Short mmCIF file of C-alpha atoms in Angstrom, two decimals:
data_model
loop_
_atom_site.label_atom_id
_atom_site.label_comp_id
_atom_site.label_asym_id
_atom_site.label_seq_id
_atom_site.Cartn_x
_atom_site.Cartn_y
_atom_site.Cartn_z
CA MET F 79 0.00 0.00 0.00
CA THR F 80 1.47 3.36 -1.04
CA PRO F 81 1.92 6.19 1.49
CA LEU F 82 -0.72 8.20 -0.40
CA LEU F 83 -3.31 5.44 0.00
CA ARG F 84 -2.39 5.02 3.66
CA GLN F 85 -2.87 8.75 4.19
CA ASP F 86 -6.24 8.57 2.43
CA HIS F 87 -7.33 5.72 4.69
CA ARG F 88 -6.21 7.66 7.76
CA ASN F 89 -8.20 10.68 6.62
CA ARG F 90 -11.30 8.54 6.19
CA LEU F 91 -10.77 6.98 9.60
CA HIS F 92 -10.40 10.36 11.29
CA TRP F 93 -13.55 11.66 9.60
CA PHE F 94 -15.48 8.47 10.48
CA ILE F 95 -14.55 8.79 14.17
CA ALA F 96 -15.36 12.53 14.17
CA ARG F 97 -18.84 11.86 12.76
CA HIS F 98 -19.32 9.06 15.26
CA TYR F 99 -18.54 11.39 18.16
CA LEU F 100 -20.93 14.03 16.83
CA ARG F 101 -23.85 11.61 16.69
CA ALA F 102 -25.90 10.66 19.72
CA GLY F 103 -25.33 7.10 20.74
CA ARG F 104 -27.27 5.10 23.28
CA GLY F 105 -27.46 7.14 26.45
CA ARG F 106 -25.65 10.04 24.79
CA GLY F 107 -28.58 12.26 23.90
CA PHE F 108 -27.20 15.22 25.90
CA LEU F 109 -24.03 15.36 23.89
CA SER F 110 -26.07 15.45 20.71
CA LEU F 111 -28.18 18.24 22.20
CA ILE F 112 -25.21 20.46 23.01
CA THR F 113 -23.83 19.80 19.55
CA TRP F 114 -27.06 21.15 18.09
CA ILE F 115 -26.91 24.11 20.48
CA ALA F 116 -23.38 24.92 19.29
CA LEU F 117 -24.49 24.55 15.68
CA GLY F 118 -27.54 26.73 16.30
CA GLY F 119 -25.40 29.43 17.88
CA VAL F 120 -23.24 29.66 14.78
CA ILE F 121 -26.32 29.74 12.53
CA VAL F 122 -27.99 32.52 14.50
CA GLY F 123 -24.80 34.58 14.71
CA VAL F 124 -23.99 34.34 11.00
CA THR F 125 -27.62 34.99 10.00
CA ALA F 126 -27.74 38.12 12.14
CA LEU F 127 -24.42 39.35 10.78
CA VAL F 128 -25.43 38.89 7.14
CA VAL F 129 -28.79 40.63 7.62
CA VAL F 130 -27.49 43.55 9.68
CA ILE F 131 -24.45 44.20 7.48
CA GLY F 132 -26.76 44.03 4.43
CA VAL F 133 -29.16 46.54 5.99
CA MET F 134 -26.37 48.92 7.00
CA SER F 135 -24.87 48.76 3.49
CA GLY F 136 -28.33 49.24 1.99
CA MET F 137 -28.99 52.30 4.14
CA GLN F 138 -25.70 53.85 3.09
CA GLU F 139 -26.13 53.12 -0.63
CA ASP F 140 -29.79 54.19 -0.68
CA LEU F 141 -29.01 57.44 1.10
CA GLN F 142 -26.04 58.10 -1.17
CA ALA F 143 -28.13 57.50 -4.30
CA LYS F 144 -30.87 59.87 -3.10
CA ILE F 145 -28.38 62.56 -2.18
CA LEU F 146 -26.72 62.31 -5.60
CA GLU F 147 -30.11 62.61 -7.31
CA SER F 148 -31.21 65.60 -5.24
CA THR F 149 -28.03 67.65 -4.92
CA PRO F 150 -25.13 68.60 -7.19
CA HIS F 151 -22.01 66.47 -7.10
CA ILE F 152 -19.88 69.61 -6.72
CA ILE F 153 -20.73 73.18 -5.77
CA VAL F 154 -18.59 76.17 -6.74
CA LEU F 155 -18.69 79.21 -4.44
CA GLU F 156 -16.83 82.50 -4.23
CA SER F 157 -15.01 83.70 -1.14
CA GLY F 158 -16.06 87.06 0.20
CA THR F 159 -18.27 88.88 2.68
CA THR F 160 -21.39 88.84 0.47
CA LEU F 161 -21.42 85.06 -0.15
CA ARG F 162 -22.23 85.78 -3.78
CA LEU F 163 -20.65 84.44 -6.98
CA HIS F 164 -20.11 87.00 -9.74
CA GLU F 165 -20.00 86.49 -13.52
CA TRP F 166 -21.51 83.02 -13.25
CA GLU F 167 -21.67 82.52 -17.02
CA GLU F 168 -17.87 82.67 -17.28
CA VAL F 169 -17.56 80.27 -14.35
CA VAL F 170 -19.96 77.80 -15.98
CA ASP F 171 -18.01 77.96 -19.26
CA LEU F 172 -14.74 77.21 -17.47
CA VAL F 173 -16.29 74.39 -15.44
CA MET F 174 -17.80 72.73 -18.52
CA GLU F 175 -14.32 72.54 -20.07
CA VAL F 176 -13.09 70.34 -17.20
CA ASP F 177 -12.85 66.64 -18.04
CA GLY F 178 -15.51 64.60 -16.24
CA VAL F 179 -18.12 67.38 -15.99
CA VAL F 180 -21.45 66.71 -17.72
CA GLY F 181 -23.51 69.64 -16.43
CA ALA F 182 -23.24 72.95 -14.61
CA ALA F 183 -25.85 75.53 -13.65
CA PRO F 184 -26.16 78.59 -11.39
CA PHE F 185 -28.30 78.65 -8.27
CA VAL F 186 -29.40 80.98 -5.52
CA LEU F 187 -29.97 79.62 -2.02
CA SER F 188 -31.72 81.48 0.78
CA GLN F 189 -33.49 80.73 4.05
CA VAL F 190 -37.11 81.86 3.74
CA SER F 191 -40.47 81.48 5.39
CA VAL F 192 -43.38 80.16 3.34
CA ALA F 193 -46.94 80.78 4.46
CA ARG F 194 -50.47 80.19 3.26
CA THR F 195 -53.46 82.28 4.16
CA GLY F 196 -56.08 80.66 6.39
CA THR F 197 -59.23 81.76 8.17
CA ASP F 198 -57.19 82.60 11.26
CA GLY F 199 -54.27 84.29 9.50
CA LEU F 200 -50.95 83.01 8.15
CA TYR F 201 -49.48 79.54 8.72
CA PRO F 202 -45.70 79.93 8.20
CA GLN F 203 -43.08 77.23 7.71
CA SER F 204 -39.33 77.71 7.31
CA ALA F 205 -37.76 76.44 4.09
CA ASN F 206 -34.68 76.56 1.87
CA LEU F 207 -35.45 78.45 -1.34
CA TYR F 208 -33.41 77.41 -4.38
CA GLY F 209 -33.42 79.59 -7.45
CA ILE F 210 -32.57 77.53 -10.52
CA SER F 211 -31.81 78.25 -14.15
CA ILE F 212 -34.71 77.41 -16.46
CA ASP F 213 -32.33 77.70 -19.43
CA THR F 214 -30.37 74.62 -18.38
CA GLY F 215 -33.35 72.86 -16.81
CA GLN F 216 -31.13 71.79 -13.93
CA VAL F 217 -31.63 72.12 -10.20
CA ALA F 218 -28.08 73.09 -9.41
CA PRO F 219 -27.95 70.56 -11.23
CA ASN F 220 -29.81 67.41 -10.17
CA GLU F 221 -32.36 64.89 -11.42
CA MET F 222 -35.49 66.39 -9.89
CA GLU F 223 -37.45 66.08 -13.12
CA ARG F 224 -37.83 62.34 -12.36
CA GLN F 225 -39.01 63.11 -8.81
CA ILE F 226 -42.13 65.12 -9.69
CA VAL F 227 -45.30 63.47 -8.32
CA GLU F 228 -47.76 66.27 -9.06
CA GLY F 229 -47.73 69.07 -11.61
CA SER F 230 -44.79 69.81 -13.87
CA TYR F 231 -41.07 70.39 -13.55
CA ASN F 232 -41.22 73.07 -16.25
CA LEU F 233 -40.74 76.34 -14.38
CA THR F 234 -42.59 78.53 -16.88
CA LEU F 235 -44.75 81.44 -15.80
CA PRO F 236 -48.29 80.19 -14.99
CA GLU F 237 -51.45 81.92 -16.24
CA SER F 238 -51.76 83.82 -12.97
CA GLY F 239 -48.52 85.63 -13.74
CA LEU F 240 -47.08 84.66 -10.36
CA PRO F 241 -43.61 83.09 -10.14
CA PRO F 242 -43.73 79.25 -10.19
CA LEU F 243 -42.72 77.18 -7.17
CA LEU F 244 -41.82 73.50 -6.71
CA MET F 245 -42.40 72.06 -3.22
CA GLY F 246 -41.33 68.92 -1.42
CA VAL F 247 -44.18 66.50 -0.81
CA GLY F 248 -43.69 66.65 2.97
CA LEU F 249 -43.99 70.43 3.11
CA ALA F 250 -46.93 70.42 0.70
CA ASP F 251 -48.78 67.85 2.81
CA ARG F 252 -48.13 69.73 6.03
CA MET F 253 -49.39 73.00 4.56
CA GLN F 254 -52.15 71.24 2.57
CA LEU F 255 -51.04 72.83 -0.69
CA PHE F 256 -51.69 71.47 -4.18
CA GLU F 257 -50.86 72.39 -7.75
CA GLY F 258 -52.36 75.78 -8.56
CA ASP F 259 -52.47 77.02 -4.95
CA THR F 260 -50.77 80.28 -4.02
CA LEU F 261 -48.58 80.99 -1.01
CA LEU F 262 -46.51 83.80 0.41
CA VAL F 263 -42.70 83.56 0.48
CA VAL F 264 -40.94 85.84 2.96
CA SER F 265 -37.22 86.67 2.73
CA PHE F 266 -35.46 88.18 5.74
CA GLU F 267 -32.28 88.51 3.72
CA ASN F 268 -33.62 91.48 1.76
CA LEU F 269 -34.90 93.93 4.38
CA LYS F 270 -36.52 97.18 3.24
CA MET F 271 -37.08 100.33 5.24
CA ASP F 272 -40.63 101.65 5.52
CA ILE F 273 -41.72 105.28 5.86
CA LEU F 274 -41.41 105.07 9.63
CA GLY F 275 -37.81 103.89 9.47
CA GLY F 276 -38.55 100.29 10.35
CA LEU F 277 -37.08 97.30 8.55
CA ASN F 278 -39.48 94.89 6.88
CA PRO F 279 -38.77 91.60 5.09
CA THR F 280 -39.47 91.19 1.40
CA MET F 281 -42.65 89.23 0.64
CA ARG F 282 -43.97 87.88 -2.63
CA GLN F 283 -46.71 85.54 -3.74
CA PHE F 284 -45.86 82.33 -5.64
CA GLU F 285 -47.98 79.68 -7.32
CA VAL F 286 -47.36 75.97 -6.70
CA THR F 287 -46.72 74.38 -10.11
CA GLY F 288 -45.32 71.03 -8.97
CA VAL F 289 -44.69 68.72 -6.02
CA PHE F 290 -41.62 66.47 -5.83
CA THR F 291 -40.39 63.66 -3.60
CA THR F 292 -36.76 62.72 -3.06
CA GLY F 293 -37.55 59.87 -0.67
CA MET F 294 -35.76 61.76 2.11
CA TYR F 295 -38.05 63.27 4.72
CA ASP F 296 -35.84 66.24 5.64
CA TYR F 297 -35.31 67.23 2.02
CA ASP F 298 -39.01 66.99 1.20
CA MET F 299 -39.88 69.07 4.28
CA GLN F 300 -37.35 71.86 3.81
CA ASN F 301 -36.72 72.56 0.13
CA VAL F 302 -38.65 74.68 -2.39
CA TYR F 303 -37.52 75.70 -5.89
CA THR F 304 -38.30 78.60 -8.18
CA THR F 305 -36.73 80.34 -11.17
CA LEU F 306 -33.33 81.96 -10.84
CA GLY F 307 -34.74 85.41 -11.62
CA ALA F 308 -37.54 85.18 -9.05
CA ALA F 309 -35.11 84.08 -6.35
CA GLN F 310 -32.66 86.87 -7.23
CA GLU F 311 -35.42 89.45 -7.00
CA LEU F 312 -36.68 88.09 -3.68
CA VAL F 313 -33.27 88.16 -1.97
CA GLY F 314 -32.33 91.54 -3.44
CA ILE F 315 -29.83 90.58 -6.17
CA THR F 316 -30.19 93.22 -8.89
CA ASN F 317 -27.30 92.11 -11.11
CA PRO F 318 -28.34 89.08 -13.25
CA GLY F 319 -24.69 87.97 -13.38
CA VAL F 320 -24.60 87.44 -9.61
CA VAL F 321 -25.80 84.16 -8.05
CA GLY F 322 -25.21 82.13 -4.92
CA GLY F 323 -23.06 79.50 -6.59
CA VAL F 324 -22.73 77.01 -9.43
CA GLY F 325 -23.77 73.39 -9.13
CA VAL F 326 -21.88 70.74 -11.09
CA ARG F 327 -22.81 67.21 -12.14
CA THR F 328 -20.01 64.76 -12.92
CA ARG F 329 -19.92 61.72 -15.15
CA GLN F 330 -18.83 59.48 -12.26
CA PRO F 331 -19.98 60.65 -8.81
CA GLU F 332 -17.39 58.50 -7.05
CA LEU F 333 -14.66 60.56 -8.77
CA ALA F 334 -16.16 63.89 -7.69
CA ASP F 335 -13.18 64.70 -5.46
CA GLU F 336 -10.80 64.28 -8.39
CA VAL F 337 -12.95 66.49 -10.63
CA ARG F 338 -13.26 69.04 -7.81
CA GLY F 339 -9.48 69.38 -7.77
CA LYS F 340 -9.41 70.04 -11.51
CA ILE F 341 -12.17 72.66 -11.18
CA GLN F 342 -10.33 74.36 -8.35
CA GLU F 343 -7.15 74.44 -10.42
CA SER F 344 -9.02 75.87 -13.41
CA LEU F 345 -10.87 78.62 -11.52
CA GLY F 346 -8.31 79.57 -8.88
CA PHE F 347 -8.86 82.14 -6.14
CA PRO F 348 -11.35 83.52 -5.01
CA PHE F 349 -13.43 80.55 -6.12
CA TYR F 350 -13.51 77.27 -4.21
CA ALA F 351 -15.22 73.97 -4.92
CA GLU F 352 -16.68 71.35 -2.58
CA SER F 353 -17.71 67.81 -3.52
CA TRP F 354 -20.69 65.90 -2.18
CA MET F 355 -18.24 63.67 -0.30
CA THR F 356 -16.98 66.68 1.65
CA THR F 357 -20.37 68.21 2.42
CA ASN F 358 -21.77 64.85 3.58
CA ARG F 359 -18.57 63.50 5.16
CA ALA F 360 -19.92 63.50 8.72
CA LEU F 361 -23.07 61.62 7.72
CA PHE F 362 -21.33 58.85 5.78
CA SER F 363 -18.55 58.55 8.35
CA ALA F 364 -21.21 57.99 11.00
CA LEU F 365 -22.88 55.33 8.85
CA ARG F 366 -19.59 53.52 8.26
CA LEU F 367 -18.75 53.65 11.96
CA GLU F 368 -22.21 52.34 12.83
CA LYS F 369 -21.79 49.48 10.35
CA ILE F 370 -18.46 48.50 11.92
CA ALA F 371 -19.86 48.79 15.45
CA MET F 372 -22.90 46.65 14.63
CA GLY F 373 -20.66 44.06 12.98
CA LEU F 374 -18.44 43.86 16.06
CA ILE F 375 -21.39 43.66 18.45
CA LEU F 376 -23.14 40.93 16.49
CA GLY F 377 -19.80 39.19 16.03
CA LEU F 378 -19.98 38.50 19.75
CA ILE F 379 -22.82 36.07 18.97
CA VAL F 380 -20.43 34.06 16.81
CA LEU F 381 -17.84 34.29 19.58
CA VAL F 382 -20.35 32.89 22.08
CA ALA F 383 -21.07 30.10 19.61
CA ALA F 384 -17.32 29.41 19.52
CA PHE F 385 -17.33 28.95 23.30
CA ASN F 386 -20.22 26.54 22.82
CA ILE F 387 -18.03 24.58 20.41
CA VAL F 388 -15.24 24.52 23.01
CA SER F 389 -17.58 23.29 25.74
CA THR F 390 -19.08 20.70 23.40
CA LEU F 391 -15.70 19.25 22.47
CA VAL F 392 -14.47 19.33 26.07
CA MET F 393 -17.51 17.31 27.12
CA VAL F 394 -16.94 14.90 24.23
CA VAL F 395 -13.34 14.44 25.40
CA ALA F 396 -14.51 13.79 28.97
CA ASP F 397 -17.20 11.37 27.82
CA ARG F 398 -15.01 9.52 25.29
CA THR F 399 -11.84 9.33 27.38
CA ARG F 400 -11.74 5.52 27.39
CA GLU F 401 -12.33 5.33 23.64
CA ILE F 402 -9.54 7.87 23.08
CA GLY F 403 -7.23 5.75 25.23
CA ILE F 404 -8.10 2.63 23.22
CA LEU F 405 -7.44 4.48 19.95
CA LYS F 406 -4.03 5.62 21.20
CA ALA F 407 -3.24 2.12 22.47
CA MET F 408 -4.06 0.80 18.98
CA GLY F 409 -1.49 3.16 17.48
CA MET F 410 -3.31 6.40 16.66
CA THR F 411 -0.91 9.29 17.04
CA ARG F 412 -1.48 12.49 18.98
CA ARG F 413 -1.77 14.29 15.68
CA GLY F 414 -4.49 11.88 14.61
CA ILE F 415 -6.44 12.45 17.85
CA MET F 416 -6.17 16.21 17.37
CA ARG F 417 -7.35 15.84 13.80
CA VAL F 418 -10.48 13.97 14.94
CA PHE F 419 -11.56 16.77 17.27
CA VAL F 420 -10.55 19.54 14.90
CA LEU F 421 -12.76 17.89 12.28
CA GLN F 422 -15.67 17.87 14.74
CA GLY F 423 -15.35 21.58 15.48
CA ALA F 424 -14.73 22.40 11.84
CA TRP F 425 -17.89 20.52 10.85
CA ILE F 426 -19.93 22.53 13.35
CA GLY F 427 -18.34 25.78 12.18
CA VAL F 428 -18.61 25.14 8.45
CA ALA F 429 -22.12 23.66 8.58
CA GLY F 430 -23.36 26.45 10.85
CA THR F 431 -21.74 29.11 8.69
CA MET F 432 -23.18 27.74 5.44
CA VAL F 433 -26.70 27.36 6.85
CA GLY F 434 -26.46 30.76 8.57
CA THR F 435 -25.27 32.42 5.38
CA ALA F 436 -28.13 30.87 3.41
CA CYS F 437 -30.67 31.95 6.05
CA GLY F 438 -29.16 35.44 6.12
CA LEU F 439 -29.27 35.82 2.33
CA ILE F 440 -32.88 34.63 2.17
CA SER F 441 -33.92 36.89 5.07
CA ALA F 442 -32.12 39.88 3.56
CA PHE F 443 -33.81 39.30 0.19
CA LEU F 444 -37.26 39.10 1.78
CA ILE F 445 -36.69 42.22 3.89
CA GLY F 446 -35.41 44.24 0.94
CA HIS F 447 -37.71 42.98 -1.81
CA PHE F 448 -41.00 43.01 0.08
CA GLU F 449 -40.15 45.99 2.34
CA ILE F 450 -41.25 43.96 5.35
CA ILE F 451 -39.84 46.27 8.04
CA ARG F 452 -41.24 49.81 7.91
CA ILE F 453 -39.53 52.64 9.77
CA PRO F 454 -40.62 56.25 10.47
CA PRO F 455 -39.31 58.51 7.66
CA ASP F 456 -39.30 61.55 9.96
CA VAL F 457 -36.60 59.86 12.06
CA TYR F 458 -34.62 58.16 9.28
CA PHE F 459 -34.07 59.16 5.67
CA VAL F 460 -36.11 56.21 4.36
CA ASP F 461 -39.48 54.60 5.14
CA HIS F 462 -38.30 50.98 5.02
CA LEU F 463 -35.11 49.01 5.58
CA PRO F 464 -33.17 48.79 2.30
CA VAL F 465 -30.79 45.86 1.87
CA SER F 466 -27.64 45.66 -0.23
CA LEU F 467 -25.33 42.67 0.11
CA ASN F 468 -21.73 43.16 -0.92
CA PRO F 469 -20.11 39.80 -1.87
CA LEU F 470 -16.92 40.86 -0.07
CA ASP F 471 -18.88 41.53 3.14
CA VAL F 472 -20.52 38.09 2.94
CA LEU F 473 -17.17 36.44 2.19
CA GLY F 474 -15.62 38.24 5.17
CA ILE F 475 -18.37 36.96 7.48
CA VAL F 476 -17.92 33.39 6.20
CA VAL F 477 -14.13 33.46 6.59
CA ALA F 478 -14.31 35.04 10.06
CA SER F 479 -16.92 32.56 11.30
CA VAL F 480 -15.06 29.48 10.04
CA THR F 481 -11.76 30.82 11.42
CA ILE F 482 -13.27 31.43 14.87
CA ALA F 483 -14.78 27.95 14.88
CA PHE F 484 -11.44 26.42 13.88
CA VAL F 485 -9.54 28.30 16.59
CA ALA F 486 -12.13 27.14 19.13
CA THR F 487 -11.22 23.49 18.42
CA ILE F 488 -7.52 23.84 19.26
CA TYR F 489 -7.70 23.58 23.06
CA PRO F 490 -10.10 20.58 23.27
CA ALA F 491 -8.17 18.78 20.51
CA TRP F 492 -4.86 19.43 22.27
CA LYS F 493 -6.31 18.24 25.58
CA ALA F 494 -7.55 15.00 23.98
CA SER F 495 -4.19 14.35 22.33
CA ARG F 496 -2.36 14.67 25.68
CA LEU F 497 -4.28 11.83 27.34
CA GLU F 498 -2.11 8.88 28.35
CA PRO F 499 -3.47 5.56 26.99
CA VAL F 500 -3.24 3.64 30.29
CA ASP F 501 -4.88 6.38 32.37
CA ALA F 502 -7.52 6.96 29.73
CA ILE F 503 -8.50 3.28 29.53
CA ARG F 504 -8.83 3.12 33.32
CA HIS F 505 -11.06 6.22 33.30
CA GLU F 506 -14.62 5.62 34.50
#
């Protein structure tokens, strides 16, 4: 018999003994029970890890996608005391020459109060007013045209002659406004002196021509949009070449920082550019940190399951001491004994990991596809738990779980291999 065949027979023998020890024999039901408990611990831990990591990744990707649809990838501003950007047409021309830029448009941004007239007076709400360029059809620039749920995105002058206004669905619902309704927009940025010497804010009526939804509660509650000219007039900008800034859309959002550097180099001082990664850095850093923290916390479940594997194998060693002694007396080496118990723990770890991964993938699919778990949109940015499973995340969970299970087998296997044959056979 060749050494290779002898090694193959030894491998089969080790695996046969390992399976035998895992099964419940006569009067050994408890050992089988704790084996199932150890297996169940691994399954639960891996399932929880897959689902939670998928949800955390889904939240981050969903939020990122909505932000990129609703805001420019890069904004260009001008340093100064007035917070105004001058000669915006020249800036847009220079920005459009930068490689990677697919769109650029001016915008005006101002904090305003919007109010509707009721039987008991005015009902005001604070909002962010964006003035956008109807020539480019961009919202500084974004993809809001696809987000309209009522009315039209076309910011043309309505029949009433009032300036048009787009509202977020949350703000429209709160104020009970619909397409065709009028409301008062108040700007405290452009104060005017009355005949008595007092300062009064600028007020103007607008007509609601459309309602949009971004899927993000805060955005839909705070943002309203009108034409660039109407916003300039409201905030007191008399020069049509002066705006608040220029919004830029890039071909690849993930390369926005690189494009931002090129824009900054092209424009120079006093202009400066900021990418969406910079403006939302705190938010996405918090999400990444939360994902890591949740992974570590739920990883403790797998660690507890590893201790269950240790206790299971230790009890198997204690219960099978005489059999181990007989095996050693018949010529099985210490390495062979260790291999038997490592195979037991590895089987629990691998089987539990595979079943847990399958359960996690199925659960994650059901949660994401059928939107089973609903959450309050006024607390979070979404109304349900989105799920996105990264293959590398799943692979990392599988490798970590199997590795922990393997490490957990070392001490019991070593303890079994150190038993002396004579003492083990005499063990009762």
